[in-house]
């Protein structure tokens, strides 16, 4: 509501509308509080970066490196006594690592507008800058708190996206970075002998958790989408719409290993959706086939992505942390090997230009 409209509402019929007055003043206060919090968070992050950068530069000086740890211990005790727990030894070491990881102040200025220091603490153990930026973008896009960020890191969201991307070729009709492989559907609580119908019902019951696992931008459209042609009825398990990509996403659920026959079925669904459901301004629909086991070599051989079809595994029970890491790392290494092989083919390339962006958001509580 504009300022003039607010004033008209407050002075309606020459009387003061106390409710409208309170609401308008509250919006002023909350807006300024939010801006102050954003500014305070940014200054805090920059203070920690500058502190870490200076300490790091001093410790790098010649013979000082040998007893650098003791210097940091003593310094942190002095700083903590004067400025509080934020300058204890573990946090001071994080400041040094943070400044070393991001020596460019301009990058830090940009990041600090979006992420709190608690977010940075969760991100610092990540080995690659690509993973760091992926999770940072996820925090911004979905306004994740620190707890949810740690959960995403523990569930290897970055590695699973890269595994999915490894299936896609240069001429892929499936956009990069839009799905993961495998999907971890442990929230569904299914029994071992479930049917595809049980899986579908469980997904519907836990639709919010499923969409969050699936990725940012997905909106649920329909379950058991009916398609009729020449008097015959066909049924698509799940239909979503991706608001960012502006396209329908058809999802088929399969128990067991991927079969090449699934390709023809999904191709029909996509052509039907393209003809009868796609609206003006939308991009062509794409399909995702979810199986309990995906033969990635078969999928690469069939070049499904050229027709807008992706295949991914789903796990209905989350394995223990060490087993999850082992499985994901194994699949991840296999995916990198496939990309390396693809580089050797004529005209092949595994390079991807991924743009990471940050949008204004409300700061999360630390």
CSV table of C-alpha atoms in Angstrom, one decimal:
chain,number,residue,atom,x,y,z
A,1,UNK,CA,0.0,0.0,0.0
A,2,UNK,CA,1.4,3.5,-0.9
A,3,UNK,CA,2.0,6.2,1.6
A,4,UNK,CA,-1.0,8.3,0.3
A,5,UNK,CA,-3.3,5.3,0.6
A,6,UNK,CA,-2.0,4.7,4.1
A,7,UNK,CA,-2.8,8.3,5.1
A,8,UNK,CA,-6.3,8.0,3.5
A,9,UNK,CA,-6.9,4.9,5.5
A,10,UNK,CA,-5.7,6.4,8.7
A,11,UNK,CA,-7.8,9.6,8.3
A,12,UNK,CA,-10.9,7.9,6.9
A,13,UNK,CA,-14.1,10.0,7.4
A,14,UNK,CA,-12.0,12.6,9.3
A,15,UNK,CA,-11.4,10.1,12.0
A,16,UNK,CA,-8.2,8.4,13.0
A,17,UNK,CA,-8.2,4.6,12.2
A,18,UNK,CA,-6.1,3.4,15.2
A,19,UNK,CA,-5.6,0.0,13.7
A,20,UNK,CA,-4.3,1.4,10.4
A,21,UNK,CA,-2.1,3.8,12.3
A,22,UNK,CA,-0.6,1.0,14.4
A,23,UNK,CA,0.0,-1.2,11.3
A,24,UNK,CA,1.8,1.6,9.4
A,25,UNK,CA,4.0,2.6,12.3
A,26,UNK,CA,4.8,-1.1,12.9
A,27,UNK,CA,5.9,-1.5,9.3
A,28,UNK,CA,8.3,1.5,9.6
A,29,UNK,CA,9.8,0.1,12.8
A,30,UNK,CA,10.2,-3.5,11.5
A,31,UNK,CA,11.7,-2.3,8.2
A,32,UNK,CA,14.3,-0.2,10.0
A,33,UNK,CA,15.0,-3.0,12.5
A,34,UNK,CA,15.6,-5.4,9.6
A,35,UNK,CA,17.9,-3.0,7.8
A,36,UNK,CA,19.8,-2.4,11.1
A,37,UNK,CA,20.2,-6.2,11.6
A,38,UNK,CA,21.5,-6.7,8.0
A,39,UNK,CA,24.0,-3.9,8.5
A,40,UNK,CA,25.1,-5.2,11.8
A,41,UNK,CA,25.5,-8.7,10.5
A,42,UNK,CA,27.6,-7.4,7.6
A,43,UNK,CA,29.8,-5.3,9.9
A,44,UNK,CA,30.3,-8.3,12.2
A,45,UNK,CA,31.4,-10.6,9.3
A,46,UNK,CA,33.7,-7.9,7.9
A,47,UNK,CA,35.2,-7.4,11.3
A,48,UNK,CA,35.9,-11.1,11.7
A,49,UNK,CA,37.4,-11.2,8.2
A,50,UNK,CA,39.7,-8.2,8.8
A,51,UNK,CA,40.8,-9.6,12.1
A,52,UNK,CA,41.6,-13.0,10.6
A,53,UNK,CA,43.4,-11.5,7.7
A,54,UNK,CA,45.7,-9.4,9.9
A,55,UNK,CA,46.5,-12.2,12.3
A,56,UNK,CA,47.1,-14.5,9.3
A,57,UNK,CA,49.5,-12.0,7.7
A,58,UNK,CA,51.5,-11.7,11.0
A,59,UNK,CA,51.7,-15.4,11.5
A,60,UNK,CA,53.1,-15.9,8.0
A,61,UNK,CA,56.2,-13.9,8.8
A,62,UNK,CA,59.3,-16.1,8.8
A,63,UNK,CA,60.2,-17.8,12.0
A,64,UNK,CA,56.9,-16.8,13.6
A,65,UNK,CA,55.1,-19.6,11.9
A,66,UNK,CA,56.7,-22.2,14.2
A,67,UNK,CA,54.9,-20.9,17.3
A,68,UNK,CA,51.9,-19.4,15.6
A,69,UNK,CA,49.4,-21.6,17.4
A,70,UNK,CA,50.6,-20.5,20.8
A,71,UNK,CA,50.4,-16.8,19.6
A,72,UNK,CA,46.8,-17.3,18.6
A,73,UNK,CA,46.0,-19.0,21.9
A,74,UNK,CA,47.4,-16.1,23.9
A,75,UNK,CA,45.9,-13.5,21.7
A,76,UNK,CA,42.4,-15.1,21.8
A,77,UNK,CA,42.5,-15.2,25.6
A,78,UNK,CA,43.3,-11.5,25.7
A,79,UNK,CA,40.6,-10.7,23.1
A,80,UNK,CA,38.0,-12.8,24.8
A,81,UNK,CA,38.7,-11.2,28.2
A,82,UNK,CA,38.1,-7.8,26.6
A,83,UNK,CA,35.4,-8.4,23.9
A,84,UNK,CA,33.7,-11.7,24.9
A,85,UNK,CA,33.1,-15.2,23.7
A,86,UNK,CA,33.1,-14.3,20.0
A,87,UNK,CA,36.9,-14.1,20.2
A,88,UNK,CA,37.6,-17.5,21.8
A,89,UNK,CA,40.3,-19.6,20.3
A,90,UNK,CA,38.1,-21.7,18.0
A,91,UNK,CA,36.4,-18.6,16.5
A,92,UNK,CA,39.6,-16.8,16.0
A,93,UNK,CA,41.0,-19.7,14.1
A,94,UNK,CA,37.9,-19.7,12.0
A,95,UNK,CA,38.5,-16.0,11.2
A,96,UNK,CA,42.0,-16.8,10.0
A,97,UNK,CA,40.7,-19.6,7.8
A,98,UNK,CA,37.8,-17.4,6.5
A,99,UNK,CA,40.2,-14.7,5.5
A,100,UNK,CA,42.6,-17.2,3.9
A,101,UNK,CA,39.7,-18.8,2.0
A,102,UNK,CA,38.4,-15.5,0.6
A,103,UNK,CA,41.3,-13.0,0.3
A,104,UNK,CA,39.2,-10.7,-1.9
A,105,UNK,CA,37.3,-8.2,0.3
A,106,UNK,CA,34.7,-7.5,-2.4
A,107,UNK,CA,33.6,-11.1,-2.4
A,108,UNK,CA,33.2,-11.0,1.4
A,109,UNK,CA,31.2,-7.8,1.2
A,110,UNK,CA,28.8,-9.5,-1.2
A,111,UNK,CA,28.5,-12.7,0.8
A,112,UNK,CA,28.1,-10.8,4.1
A,113,UNK,CA,24.9,-9.2,2.8
A,114,UNK,CA,23.3,-12.6,2.6
A,115,UNK,CA,24.9,-14.9,5.1
A,116,UNK,CA,25.4,-14.7,8.8
A,117,UNK,CA,28.6,-15.6,10.6
A,118,UNK,CA,26.9,-18.8,11.8
A,119,UNK,CA,26.3,-19.8,8.1
A,120,UNK,CA,30.0,-19.1,7.3
A,121,UNK,CA,31.0,-21.4,10.2
A,122,UNK,CA,28.9,-24.2,8.7
A,123,UNK,CA,30.4,-23.6,5.3
A,124,UNK,CA,34.1,-23.3,6.1
A,125,UNK,CA,34.8,-27.0,6.4
A,126,UNK,CA,33.8,-27.5,2.7
A,127,UNK,CA,36.8,-28.3,0.6
A,128,UNK,CA,35.8,-26.7,-2.7
A,129,UNK,CA,34.7,-23.2,-3.5
A,130,UNK,CA,32.1,-24.7,-5.9
A,131,UNK,CA,30.5,-26.5,-3.0
A,132,UNK,CA,30.7,-23.4,-0.8
A,133,UNK,CA,28.9,-21.3,-3.4
A,134,UNK,CA,26.3,-24.0,-4.1
A,135,UNK,CA,25.2,-24.2,-0.4
A,136,UNK,CA,25.5,-20.4,-0.1
A,137,UNK,CA,23.1,-20.0,-3.0
A,138,UNK,CA,20.8,-22.5,-1.5
A,139,UNK,CA,20.7,-20.5,1.8
A,140,UNK,CA,19.7,-17.4,-0.2
A,141,UNK,CA,17.2,-19.1,-2.5
A,142,UNK,CA,15.3,-20.9,0.2
A,143,UNK,CA,16.2,-18.7,3.2
A,144,UNK,CA,17.7,-21.6,5.1
A,145,UNK,CA,18.6,-21.3,8.7
A,146,UNK,CA,21.9,-22.8,10.0
A,147,UNK,CA,20.3,-26.0,11.1
A,148,UNK,CA,18.8,-26.7,7.6
A,149,UNK,CA,22.1,-25.7,6.0
A,150,UNK,CA,24.0,-28.3,8.0
A,151,UNK,CA,21.3,-30.9,7.1
A,152,UNK,CA,21.8,-30.1,3.4
A,153,UNK,CA,25.6,-30.5,3.7
A,154,UNK,CA,25.2,-33.7,5.7
A,155,UNK,CA,22.9,-35.1,2.9
A,156,UNK,CA,25.5,-34.3,0.3
A,157,UNK,CA,23.2,-32.1,-1.8
A,158,UNK,CA,26.0,-30.6,-3.8
A,159,UNK,CA,27.6,-34.0,-4.7
A,160,UNK,CA,24.1,-35.4,-5.7
A,161,UNK,CA,23.5,-32.4,-8.0
A,162,UNK,CA,26.9,-32.9,-9.7
A,163,UNK,CA,26.1,-36.6,-10.1
A,164,UNK,CA,22.8,-35.6,-11.9
A,165,UNK,CA,24.7,-33.1,-14.0
A,166,UNK,CA,27.1,-35.7,-15.2
A,167,UNK,CA,24.3,-37.4,-17.1
A,168,UNK,CA,23.7,-34.3,-19.2
A,169,UNK,CA,25.4,-33.6,-22.5
A,170,UNK,CA,26.2,-30.3,-24.3
A,171,UNK,CA,22.9,-30.6,-26.2
A,172,UNK,CA,20.8,-31.6,-23.3
A,173,UNK,CA,17.2,-30.5,-23.1
A,174,UNK,CA,17.3,-31.0,-19.4
A,175,UNK,CA,18.6,-27.8,-17.7
A,176,UNK,CA,21.7,-28.1,-15.5
A,177,UNK,CA,21.4,-27.9,-11.8
A,178,UNK,CA,17.6,-28.7,-11.7
A,179,UNK,CA,17.6,-32.1,-10.1
A,180,UNK,CA,19.7,-34.4,-7.9
A,181,UNK,CA,20.6,-38.1,-8.0
A,182,UNK,CA,19.9,-40.0,-5.8
A,183,UNK,CA,16.9,-38.6,-3.9
A,184,UNK,CA,16.8,-39.3,-0.2
A,185,UNK,CA,13.2,-40.0,0.7
A,186,UNK,CA,13.8,-41.4,4.2
A,187,UNK,CA,11.0,-39.1,5.6
A,188,UNK,CA,8.4,-41.3,3.9
A,189,UNK,CA,8.7,-44.2,6.4
A,190,UNK,CA,7.8,-46.9,3.8
A,191,UNK,CA,8.0,-50.6,4.6
A,192,UNK,CA,10.3,-52.8,2.6
A,193,UNK,CA,7.5,-54.4,0.5
A,194,UNK,CA,5.9,-51.2,-0.6
A,195,UNK,CA,4.2,-50.8,-4.1
A,196,UNK,CA,4.5,-47.9,-6.5
A,197,UNK,CA,1.1,-46.8,-5.3
A,198,UNK,CA,2.3,-46.7,-1.7
A,199,UNK,CA,5.3,-44.6,-2.7
A,200,UNK,CA,3.0,-42.2,-4.5
A,201,UNK,CA,0.7,-41.9,-1.5
A,202,UNK,CA,3.7,-41.4,0.8
A,203,UNK,CA,5.0,-38.6,-1.5
A,204,UNK,CA,1.7,-36.9,-1.5
A,205,UNK,CA,1.4,-37.1,2.3
A,206,UNK,CA,4.9,-35.6,2.6
A,207,UNK,CA,4.7,-33.4,-0.4
A,208,UNK,CA,6.4,-30.4,1.3
A,209,UNK,CA,9.4,-32.4,2.3
A,210,UNK,CA,9.6,-34.1,-1.1
A,211,UNK,CA,9.6,-30.8,-3.0
A,212,UNK,CA,12.3,-29.4,-0.7
A,213,UNK,CA,14.4,-32.5,-1.4
A,214,UNK,CA,13.6,-32.2,-5.1
A,215,UNK,CA,14.8,-28.6,-5.4
A,216,UNK,CA,14.0,-24.9,-5.3
A,217,UNK,CA,11.2,-23.7,-7.6
A,218,UNK,CA,9.0,-26.8,-7.8
A,219,UNK,CA,5.2,-26.5,-7.3
A,220,UNK,CA,2.9,-29.5,-7.1
A,221,UNK,CA,0.3,-29.7,-9.9
A,222,UNK,CA,-1.4,-33.1,-10.0
A,223,UNK,CA,-1.3,-36.7,-8.9
A,224,UNK,CA,-2.3,-39.5,-11.4
A,225,UNK,CA,-2.5,-37.0,-14.2
A,226,UNK,CA,-5.0,-38.5,-16.8
A,227,UNK,CA,-4.1,-38.3,-20.5
A,228,UNK,CA,-6.6,-39.4,-23.1
A,229,UNK,CA,-5.9,-40.1,-26.8
A,230,UNK,CA,-7.9,-42.1,-29.3
A,231,UNK,CA,-10.2,-43.4,-26.6
A,232,UNK,CA,-7.3,-44.8,-24.5
A,233,UNK,CA,-6.4,-43.4,-21.0
A,234,UNK,CA,-2.9,-43.0,-19.8
A,235,UNK,CA,-1.8,-42.0,-16.3
A,236,UNK,CA,1.2,-40.0,-15.3
A,237,UNK,CA,2.2,-40.5,-11.6
A,238,UNK,CA,3.1,-36.9,-10.6
A,239,UNK,CA,3.1,-33.6,-12.4
A,240,UNK,CA,5.0,-30.5,-11.1
A,241,UNK,CA,5.6,-27.0,-12.4
A,242,UNK,CA,9.0,-25.3,-12.1
A,243,UNK,CA,8.4,-21.7,-11.5
A,244,UNK,CA,11.9,-20.5,-12.2
A,245,UNK,CA,12.4,-22.6,-15.4
A,246,UNK,CA,8.7,-22.0,-16.5
A,247,UNK,CA,8.1,-25.6,-17.5
A,248,UNK,CA,6.0,-28.6,-16.5
A,249,UNK,CA,8.0,-31.5,-15.0
A,250,UNK,CA,6.5,-35.0,-15.3
A,251,UNK,CA,7.6,-37.6,-12.8
A,252,UNK,CA,7.2,-41.4,-13.1
A,253,UNK,CA,7.9,-43.7,-10.1
A,254,UNK,CA,9.3,-47.1,-10.7
A,255,UNK,CA,10.3,-49.9,-8.4
A,256,UNK,CA,13.4,-51.8,-9.4
A,257,UNK,CA,16.1,-51.1,-12.0
A,258,UNK,CA,15.7,-48.7,-14.8
A,259,UNK,CA,14.4,-50.3,-18.1
A,260,UNK,CA,14.9,-48.8,-21.6
A,261,UNK,CA,11.1,-49.3,-22.1
A,262,UNK,CA,10.5,-46.5,-19.6
A,263,UNK,CA,11.9,-44.0,-22.2
A,264,UNK,CA,9.1,-44.6,-24.7
A,265,UNK,CA,6.5,-44.2,-22.0
A,266,UNK,CA,7.9,-40.9,-20.8
A,267,UNK,CA,8.4,-39.6,-24.4
A,268,UNK,CA,4.7,-40.1,-24.9
A,269,UNK,CA,3.8,-38.2,-21.7
A,270,UNK,CA,6.0,-35.3,-22.7
A,271,UNK,CA,4.6,-35.0,-26.2
A,272,UNK,CA,1.1,-35.1,-24.8
A,273,UNK,CA,1.9,-32.4,-22.3
A,274,UNK,CA,3.5,-30.3,-24.9
A,275,UNK,CA,0.4,-30.4,-27.1
A,276,UNK,CA,-2.4,-30.2,-24.6
A,277,UNK,CA,-1.0,-28.6,-21.4
A,278,UNK,CA,1.8,-26.3,-22.2
A,279,UNK,CA,0.7,-22.6,-21.9
A,280,UNK,CA,2.0,-19.6,-23.9
A,281,UNK,CA,5.3,-18.4,-22.5
A,282,UNK,CA,6.3,-21.8,-21.0
A,283,UNK,CA,9.2,-23.9,-22.1
A,284,UNK,CA,8.8,-27.5,-23.3
A,285,UNK,CA,8.1,-30.0,-20.5
A,286,UNK,CA,10.7,-32.4,-19.2
A,287,UNK,CA,10.4,-35.8,-17.5
A,288,UNK,CA,12.2,-37.4,-14.6
A,289,UNK,CA,12.0,-41.2,-14.1
A,290,UNK,CA,12.7,-42.2,-10.5
A,291,UNK,CA,13.9,-45.8,-9.9
A,292,UNK,CA,15.3,-47.7,-7.0
A,293,UNK,CA,18.3,-48.5,-9.2
A,294,UNK,CA,19.6,-46.5,-12.2
A,295,UNK,CA,22.1,-47.9,-14.7
A,296,UNK,CA,24.0,-44.7,-15.4
A,297,UNK,CA,25.9,-46.3,-18.3
A,298,UNK,CA,22.7,-47.3,-20.0
A,299,UNK,CA,21.3,-43.8,-19.4
A,300,UNK,CA,24.4,-42.2,-21.0
A,301,UNK,CA,24.3,-44.6,-24.0
A,302,UNK,CA,20.6,-43.8,-24.7
A,303,UNK,CA,21.2,-40.0,-24.5
A,304,UNK,CA,17.8,-39.5,-22.8
A,305,UNK,CA,18.7,-35.9,-21.8
A,306,UNK,CA,18.5,-34.9,-25.5
A,307,UNK,CA,14.8,-35.6,-25.4
A,308,UNK,CA,14.3,-33.8,-22.0
A,309,UNK,CA,14.3,-37.0,-19.9
A,310,UNK,CA,16.4,-37.6,-16.8
A,311,UNK,CA,16.7,-40.7,-14.7
A,312,UNK,CA,17.6,-40.7,-11.0
A,313,UNK,CA,17.6,-43.2,-8.1
A,314,UNK,CA,15.6,-42.8,-4.9
A,315,UNK,CA,16.4,-44.2,-1.5
A,316,UNK,CA,13.5,-44.7,0.9
A,317,UNK,CA,15.7,-45.2,3.9
A,318,UNK,CA,18.6,-43.0,4.7
A,319,UNK,CA,21.7,-45.1,5.5
A,320,UNK,CA,24.0,-44.3,8.5
A,321,UNK,CA,26.1,-41.2,7.9
A,322,UNK,CA,29.4,-43.1,7.2
A,323,UNK,CA,27.6,-45.4,4.7
A,324,UNK,CA,25.8,-42.5,3.0
A,325,UNK,CA,29.2,-40.7,2.5
A,326,UNK,CA,30.7,-43.9,1.2
A,327,UNK,CA,27.9,-44.5,-1.3
A,328,UNK,CA,27.7,-40.9,-2.5
A,329,UNK,CA,31.4,-40.6,-2.9
A,330,UNK,CA,31.5,-43.8,-4.9
A,331,UNK,CA,28.8,-42.6,-7.3
A,332,UNK,CA,30.4,-39.2,-7.4
A,333,UNK,CA,33.7,-40.6,-8.5
A,334,UNK,CA,32.0,-42.7,-11.1
A,335,UNK,CA,30.3,-39.6,-12.4
A,336,UNK,CA,33.6,-37.8,-12.7
A,337,UNK,CA,35.1,-40.7,-14.6
A,338,UNK,CA,32.2,-40.6,-17.1
A,339,UNK,CA,32.8,-36.9,-17.6
A,340,UNK,CA,36.5,-37.6,-18.2
A,341,UNK,CA,35.7,-40.2,-20.8
A,342,UNK,CA,33.3,-37.8,-22.5
A,343,UNK,CA,36.2,-35.3,-22.8
A,344,UNK,CA,38.1,-37.8,-24.9
A,345,UNK,CA,35.3,-38.1,-27.5
A,346,UNK,CA,35.4,-35.8,-30.6
A,347,UNK,CA,33.8,-32.5,-29.7
A,348,UNK,CA,33.2,-33.6,-26.2
A,349,UNK,CA,33.4,-31.3,-23.2
A,350,UNK,CA,32.6,-31.7,-19.6
A,351,UNK,CA,33.0,-28.0,-18.7
A,352,UNK,CA,30.0,-26.2,-17.3
A,353,UNK,CA,29.7,-22.4,-16.7
A,354,UNK,CA,27.5,-22.1,-13.6
A,355,UNK,CA,26.5,-18.6,-12.5
A,356,UNK,CA,25.9,-18.2,-8.8
A,357,UNK,CA,23.7,-15.3,-7.8
A,358,UNK,CA,22.5,-13.8,-4.6
A,359,UNK,CA,19.2,-12.1,-4.1
A,360,UNK,CA,18.2,-9.8,-1.2
A,361,UNK,CA,16.6,-11.8,1.7
A,362,UNK,CA,15.7,-11.5,5.3
A,363,UNK,CA,18.6,-12.5,7.5
A,364,UNK,CA,18.3,-15.8,9.4
A,365,UNK,CA,18.7,-15.9,13.2
A,366,UNK,CA,22.0,-17.1,14.3
